[in-house]
Structure formats: C-alpha cells, structure tokens
Amino acid sequence: MEQPTNMSATEEKESSVAPATKKSAGGPKESDNQKPKHKLTWMLVHSVLAAAIGSGFQHGYNAAVLNSPQKLVMTWMNETLQASDAKLEIVWSMTVSIVCIGGIVGSALTSLLAGTLGRRMTLISNNGLATLAGLMMGTAKYIDGYWLLILGRFVSGLNAGLNAGVAPMYLSEISPMRLRGSIGAMYQLVITISILIAQVLGHENVLGTECCWPMLLYLIIIPAIYQVVALFFSPDSPKYLLERGKDEKAIKASEQLCGKVEGEANIEAIRNEIAAARELPKVTMHDMVKVKKYRKPLIIMCLLMAAQQLSGINAVIYYSTDIFKAGGLSESTAQLATVGVGIVNVLVTIAGVFLVETVGRKPLLAVGFVVCQ
C-alpha cells in the first residue's frame, strides 16, 4: 500500500510543477509578442527643436511683429512720406502684405533647393535671408528709409516661404514613423508661440515704444543664429541621403535619430517609399485636373487650403489690434486683447499636437471648421 501512496505523491508533485513549467515556457512567447518600447533619442529632440524653433519662429514672428506697434510705425513712415491718410494706408498695406509675395517666391524654390542642397543645408542657408531681413527692417528707422522696411519684409517672406516648405519636410523625414504626425505639428506649434511672443513684446509696456520698436525687428536674428549652430550638429534627412545613394550615411543618421532597432526599421520603410514613388507614373497638372483619381485629392487639398485662408486667421494675426480699436477698445486694451488671441491660438495648437495621432487628422479638421462657422 505504501508504493501506490509514493507514486501518487510523485504524480501530484509533477502535476503541480507542469503548469508552472508550461507557463514559464510560454512566458518568452508572450514577451516576444509585446511591442518594443521606443525612447526618444537626444539627437532627435535636438534636431526637432533646431528645425522647428529656428524656422517656425521666424515664420510666425514676422507675421505678427508689426501688429501691436502699427500706430508707431505708421507715424514714423508719415514723417518721411508726408502723405495723405489714404496713401499712407496703401503703403502700410504694402508693408504688411509683401511678406506673402515673398512667401510665394520662397515656396516656389523649395523643391529645387531641398533637392539640390538637401533639407538641412537649405535650412542653414536660409538663415542668411533671415539675418539680412532683420538687419534691413531694424535699420530702416535709423536711416529714415521706409522703403528698406518694405524690402526687408519681402526678404523675410522669402525666408518664411522656404521655411514653410523645407522645415516640415525635414521634420517628417527625420521622425520615427510612429511620431510623424506629432513632430510634424511642432512647426505649427512654434509658429503660434512665436506669434504670441511678438504680440507680447510689441505691447506698449514692453518694446512697443517709439524708441524700441526697431529692436522688435532685429530679434529674428537670434533664432537664425541658433538654428545655424544647432543644425551643424544634426544629421541630414535619411530619405535625402538614400535618394542620393548614400546608404551608409542614411543608416547612420537614422540610427542616431531613432536608435538602432527603430532606425533600421525606418530605413526599410523609407526605401519602400522611395521604390513605390519611382514606380508611379509622372503626373502633370493637366492629368490632375482631367483624371478622376487625381482630381478628387486635388479638390480636397484646394478646399482645405482655401478654408484655412478664408477663416480670416491671417487678417486677425496682421490687424487684430486695429480691429479691436475699431470696436472701441483703447490702444493698450486692444494690444492685450491681441495677446489673448495669441494665447488661445497656442493652446489649441498644443491640443492638436497631442490629439493628431490618437483622434486623427480628419476629425480634427472637421471640428476646426465647425468651430469657425
């Protein structure tokens, strides 16, 4: 009777160990199925800040910098022009809007320069325009040359047009696939922050005074210097390097930006993108209008851009202080209201950065357009 008892004990022991052994054996398989945890690298953070701050600041700041001190600058202009109110308004409108003309020219050069110089070198070189614009605009008062202010605004538009095309391209191409949306939105976030900074600094209690307003225009030289120095230590876009046949440099750049494992995966994904793009037929503007499968995306893109512009945001950024004054506010209160607009702009953009990867692009666009109604 003792033997069966011993066998039973052994069987019980084995049966109690077996599940644990199976669970242990299954453990690695479960961990293998878990997604690897990715960490942001120092190089990625550094490069994103360099591209977004250096380029986005110049873009947004120049758009809003003349908003609050408008009255002071127009008074200075009239001391030289001695013009009627109507003529002065025309000159002021030209001063404000010529940035957009420069932006059109700069945007048209994006593909050429980004493809020949590379994304990083184009951004670095573009800071020469930013520095030149800052010097021209800031110096205009001291030589009584309103024309120099207008010319400087045009040059700043060239800079903004190039930045608007190349900086998001660089940010997208250095980003891990999982973060492309959020990192791409960083450029717009910096634009809104720089608009707010321009509105705050332009207040009459800060630099928006008769003696200090030229300093507002010199300030864009600071982010230009920062970007030149910072991008010197950043790698070029892995996609650009692959397109130029510099595979080893592309792999090294991707691993610096994303880490070894994710960097290799990104390189493979970029190679697939390039291969797929090369297999696509060349599409002309005529094809985009005539062929149905191209026409629909074209219409969507045009409607999105038109809706954004027709929302009136540019008029608000350029003339909000004047608009609030026309509504009965004092100069100081109107400038504070302009700052309030900038704060709301920043907060909503921050929300967009965090929501773009979870909620999606289309729902966010829909909500934005509904709110504008």
XYZ file of C-alpha atoms in Angstrom:
373
model
C 0.000 0.000 0.000
C 2.942 2.331 0.575
C 4.114 2.126 -3.074
C 0.912 3.455 -4.558
C 0.990 6.214 -1.964
C 4.520 7.261 -3.035
C 3.553 7.163 -6.706
C 0.537 9.291 -6.008
C 2.674 11.867 -4.232
C 5.099 11.932 -7.128
C 2.301 12.365 -9.623
C 0.855 15.176 -7.558
C 4.244 16.874 -7.463
C 4.687 16.517 -11.230
C 1.181 17.764 -11.883
C 1.810 20.796 -9.709
C 5.098 21.550 -11.473
C 3.814 21.003 -15.014
C 1.571 24.056 -15.231
C 4.323 26.235 -13.868
C 6.729 24.813 -16.421
C 4.268 25.436 -19.229
C 3.634 28.966 -18.015
C 7.335 29.589 -17.805
C 7.845 28.189 -21.269
C 5.072 30.385 -22.579
C 6.492 33.484 -20.886
C 9.070 34.392 -23.504
C 6.496 33.952 -26.252
C 4.218 36.481 -24.563
C 7.073 38.942 -24.172
C 8.054 38.368 -27.786
C 4.586 39.485 -28.836
C 4.827 42.690 -26.849
C 5.714 45.804 -28.817
C 9.196 47.112 -28.058
C 9.324 50.282 -26.033
C 10.889 53.105 -28.001
C 12.615 56.038 -26.388
C 13.286 59.455 -27.820
C 16.949 59.954 -28.591
C 18.825 63.107 -27.702
C 19.658 63.653 -31.364
C 16.008 63.508 -32.409
C 14.954 66.017 -29.746
C 17.861 68.291 -30.627
C 17.165 68.171 -34.371
C 13.415 68.701 -33.983
C 13.972 71.737 -31.765
C 16.578 73.138 -34.147
C 14.332 72.814 -37.187
C 11.062 73.812 -35.531
C 12.282 76.707 -33.391
C 14.749 78.120 -35.892
C 12.298 78.081 -38.803
C 8.889 78.315 -37.166
C 9.868 81.289 -35.011
C 10.907 83.385 -37.992
C 7.717 82.470 -39.838
C 5.265 83.309 -37.072
C 7.143 86.210 -35.511
C 7.436 88.160 -38.766
C 3.737 87.657 -39.433
C 2.696 89.324 -36.174
C 5.534 91.655 -35.222
C 4.018 94.812 -36.762
C 0.526 94.188 -35.384
C 0.743 95.881 -31.989
C 3.160 98.736 -32.859
C 1.261 99.578 -36.065
C 0.402 103.118 -34.957
C 4.017 103.924 -34.061
C 5.434 102.588 -37.316
C 2.830 104.373 -39.428
C 3.555 107.651 -37.630
C 7.267 107.237 -38.388
C 6.501 106.431 -42.022
C 4.388 109.544 -42.395
C 7.199 111.732 -41.091
C 9.110 110.776 -44.230
C 6.226 110.439 -46.675
C 4.144 113.430 -45.606
C 1.296 111.642 -47.365
C -2.462 111.682 -47.101
C -4.180 109.114 -44.920
C -5.280 107.168 -47.992
C -1.758 106.961 -49.412
C -0.343 106.055 -46.007
C -2.832 103.192 -45.730
C -1.737 101.906 -49.133
C 1.934 102.000 -48.140
C 1.149 100.262 -44.854
C -0.886 97.590 -46.600
C 2.050 97.000 -48.933
C 4.420 96.759 -45.972
C 2.284 94.115 -44.299
C 1.254 92.083 -47.338
C 4.563 91.993 -49.197
C 5.596 89.197 -46.831
C 3.069 86.992 -48.629
C 4.536 87.862 -52.030
C 7.976 86.907 -50.772
C 6.454 83.736 -49.368
C 5.120 82.741 -52.788
C 8.562 83.142 -54.342
C 10.265 81.296 -51.486
C 7.788 78.429 -51.635
C 8.382 78.040 -55.366
C 12.098 77.499 -54.669
C 11.510 74.806 -52.038
C 11.701 71.742 -54.269
C 14.756 72.949 -56.174
C 16.833 73.881 -53.135
C 15.746 70.973 -50.926
C 16.592 68.549 -53.716
C 19.999 70.016 -54.559
C 21.376 71.329 -51.269
C 19.478 68.923 -49.046
C 16.938 69.750 -46.370
C 19.418 70.573 -43.617
C 21.719 72.748 -45.731
C 18.752 74.607 -47.200
C 17.553 75.476 -43.704
C 21.038 76.565 -42.681
C 21.478 78.721 -45.792
C 18.015 80.220 -45.400
C 19.116 81.877 -42.180
C 21.201 84.222 -44.292
C 17.923 85.653 -45.586
C 16.534 85.882 -42.050
C 19.600 87.763 -40.838
C 19.533 90.104 -43.831
C 15.823 90.786 -43.295
C 16.329 91.554 -39.608
C 19.152 93.975 -40.327
C 17.200 95.746 -43.067
C 13.972 96.115 -41.088
C 15.639 97.134 -37.840
C 17.892 99.686 -39.522
C 15.113 101.295 -41.571
C 14.145 103.767 -38.849
C 17.684 104.981 -38.284
C 18.171 105.957 -41.927
C 14.588 107.214 -42.387
C 14.042 104.642 -45.118
C 10.551 103.202 -45.047
C 11.405 101.503 -48.350
C 14.075 99.486 -46.516
C 11.422 98.211 -44.110
C 9.274 97.123 -47.064
C 12.223 95.441 -48.775
C 13.184 93.715 -45.530
C 9.637 92.418 -45.188
C 9.872 90.956 -48.689
C 13.126 89.186 -47.791
C 11.540 87.854 -44.603
C 8.749 86.498 -46.805
C 11.306 84.650 -48.934
C 12.687 83.166 -45.744
C 9.229 82.182 -44.487
C 8.269 80.586 -47.805
C 11.362 78.392 -47.786
C 10.903 77.543 -44.125
C 7.268 76.597 -44.649
C 8.257 74.074 -47.302
C 11.587 72.704 -46.116
C 11.221 72.620 -42.318
C 8.111 70.358 -42.243
C 9.789 68.169 -44.872
C 12.911 67.794 -42.734
C 10.878 67.187 -39.569
C 8.816 64.497 -41.274
C 11.819 62.714 -42.744
C 13.859 62.577 -39.528
C 10.886 61.388 -37.448
C 10.118 57.789 -36.495
C 7.052 56.564 -38.366
C 5.040 56.426 -35.135
C 5.681 60.120 -34.381
C 5.460 61.758 -37.794
C 2.141 63.452 -37.112
C 3.088 64.892 -33.729
C 6.562 66.004 -34.747
C 5.227 67.482 -37.969
C 2.804 69.572 -35.906
C 5.703 71.040 -33.910
C 6.397 73.525 -36.697
C 2.879 74.946 -36.456
C 3.113 74.986 -32.667
C 6.275 77.086 -32.773
C 4.613 79.448 -35.262
C 1.756 80.103 -32.836
C 4.142 80.532 -29.898
C 6.268 83.000 -31.862
C 3.145 84.936 -32.845
C 2.285 85.208 -29.155
C 5.831 86.317 -28.326
C 5.635 89.035 -30.993
C 2.303 90.207 -29.592
C 3.638 90.362 -26.031
C 6.887 92.102 -26.961
C 5.006 94.557 -29.163
C 2.873 95.817 -26.275
C 3.442 99.466 -25.397
C 4.738 98.472 -21.957
C 7.447 96.216 -23.410
C 9.183 97.033 -26.719
C 6.249 98.655 -28.498
C 7.532 102.162 -27.847
C 8.781 104.919 -30.120
C 12.423 104.265 -29.326
C 12.369 100.465 -29.022
C 10.186 99.144 -31.845
C 13.189 98.616 -34.182
C 14.504 96.130 -31.611
C 11.435 94.007 -32.317
C 12.638 93.628 -35.895
C 16.247 92.853 -35.019
C 15.196 89.962 -32.774
C 14.676 87.463 -35.606
C 18.458 87.292 -35.955
C 18.669 85.352 -32.662
C 16.774 82.204 -33.787
C 18.650 82.379 -37.096
C 21.989 82.119 -35.291
C 20.621 79.370 -33.044
C 19.479 77.263 -35.979
C 22.760 77.573 -37.869
C 24.732 76.402 -34.838
C 22.256 73.685 -33.815
C 21.765 72.145 -37.266
C 25.525 71.945 -37.688
C 25.396 69.031 -35.208
C 22.270 67.420 -36.690
C 22.253 64.747 -39.404
C 20.688 65.263 -42.787
C 17.421 63.639 -43.718
C 17.834 59.847 -44.129
C 15.453 59.956 -47.084
C 17.516 62.603 -48.854
C 20.680 60.565 -48.258
C 19.064 57.384 -49.611
C 17.841 59.224 -52.693
C 21.435 60.308 -53.317
C 22.742 56.753 -52.940
C 24.472 57.466 -49.619
C 23.123 54.380 -47.879
C 25.718 54.142 -45.105
C 25.245 57.768 -44.116
C 21.474 57.306 -44.229
C 21.610 54.285 -41.910
C 23.916 56.110 -39.513
C 21.656 59.176 -39.491
C 18.537 57.082 -38.889
C 20.166 55.206 -36.010
C 21.336 58.481 -34.463
C 17.817 59.856 -34.649
C 15.741 56.802 -33.734
C 18.056 54.258 -32.134
C 19.480 51.142 -33.755
C 16.370 48.928 -33.894
C 13.852 51.584 -34.884
C 16.411 53.270 -37.114
C 16.810 50.127 -39.213
C 13.040 49.742 -39.472
C 12.702 53.354 -40.590
C 15.344 52.912 -43.268
C 13.464 49.919 -44.631
C 10.197 51.876 -44.635
C 11.843 54.824 -46.396
C 13.340 52.508 -49.014
C 9.884 51.116 -49.678
C 8.503 54.654 -50.012
C 11.205 55.616 -52.497
C 10.726 52.423 -54.513
C 6.956 52.902 -54.612
C 7.353 56.530 -55.672
C 9.668 55.562 -58.538
C 7.130 53.091 -59.872
C 4.397 55.702 -60.007
C 3.807 57.379 -63.368
C 4.670 61.040 -63.764
C 1.598 63.183 -63.264
C 1.227 66.571 -64.921
C -1.071 69.373 -63.818
C -3.277 68.531 -66.785
C -3.574 64.950 -65.501
C -4.504 66.159 -62.023
C -7.407 68.112 -63.451
C -8.550 65.609 -66.067
C -8.023 62.196 -64.424
C -10.661 61.378 -61.815
C -8.403 59.611 -59.300
C -6.112 62.659 -59.191
C -8.849 65.262 -59.388
C -10.501 64.325 -56.104
C -7.336 64.712 -53.950
C -6.598 67.982 -55.769
C -10.055 69.338 -54.962
C -9.762 68.249 -51.320
C -6.366 69.918 -50.983
C -7.549 73.161 -52.575
C -10.669 73.263 -50.414
C -8.657 72.682 -47.244
C -6.202 75.448 -48.099
C -8.988 77.813 -49.140
C -10.975 77.106 -45.979
C -7.941 77.820 -43.841
C -7.244 81.134 -45.552
C -10.894 82.211 -45.724
C -11.283 81.589 -41.996
C -9.773 85.061 -41.602
C -6.905 83.998 -39.362
C -4.302 85.909 -41.373
C -6.273 89.142 -41.114
C -6.546 88.599 -37.365
C -2.805 87.976 -36.993
C -1.889 91.055 -39.052
C -4.546 93.535 -37.918
C -6.168 92.344 -34.674
C -5.051 95.398 -32.678
C -6.583 97.720 -35.263
C -9.750 95.596 -35.339
C -10.152 95.752 -31.565
C -9.548 99.517 -31.580
C -12.256 99.900 -34.206
C -14.517 98.053 -31.786
C -13.992 100.760 -29.171
C -11.045 99.459 -27.131
C -8.163 101.693 -26.123
C -4.692 101.155 -27.605
C -3.386 99.325 -24.539
C -6.516 97.201 -24.111
C -6.572 96.322 -27.809
C -2.975 95.122 -27.543
C -3.898 92.978 -24.542
C -6.834 91.536 -26.484
C -4.399 90.680 -29.267
C -2.263 88.810 -26.736
C -5.402 86.940 -25.677
C -5.942 85.822 -29.269
C -2.361 84.567 -29.335
C -2.813 82.586 -26.123
C -5.915 80.821 -27.468
C -4.046 80.090 -30.695
C -1.198 78.431 -28.791
C -3.454 76.382 -26.502
C -5.494 74.960 -29.368
C -2.340 74.092 -31.302
C -0.903 72.277 -28.268
C -4.095 70.235 -28.083
C -3.711 69.396 -31.763
C -0.153 68.135 -31.265
C -1.327 65.602 -28.684
C -4.556 64.634 -30.448
C -3.344 64.242 -34.023
C -2.037 60.680 -33.526
C -4.981 59.499 -31.407
C -8.036 61.269 -32.812
C -6.768 61.571 -36.383
C -6.373 64.354 -38.928
C -9.841 64.319 -40.469
C -11.858 64.616 -37.219
C -9.631 67.462 -36.021
C -10.087 69.306 -39.305
C -13.848 68.808 -39.130
C -14.023 70.156 -35.575
C -11.881 73.145 -36.504
C -14.048 74.074 -39.468
C -17.263 73.662 -37.465
C -15.953 75.968 -34.723
C -15.095 78.606 -37.345
C -18.702 78.753 -38.532
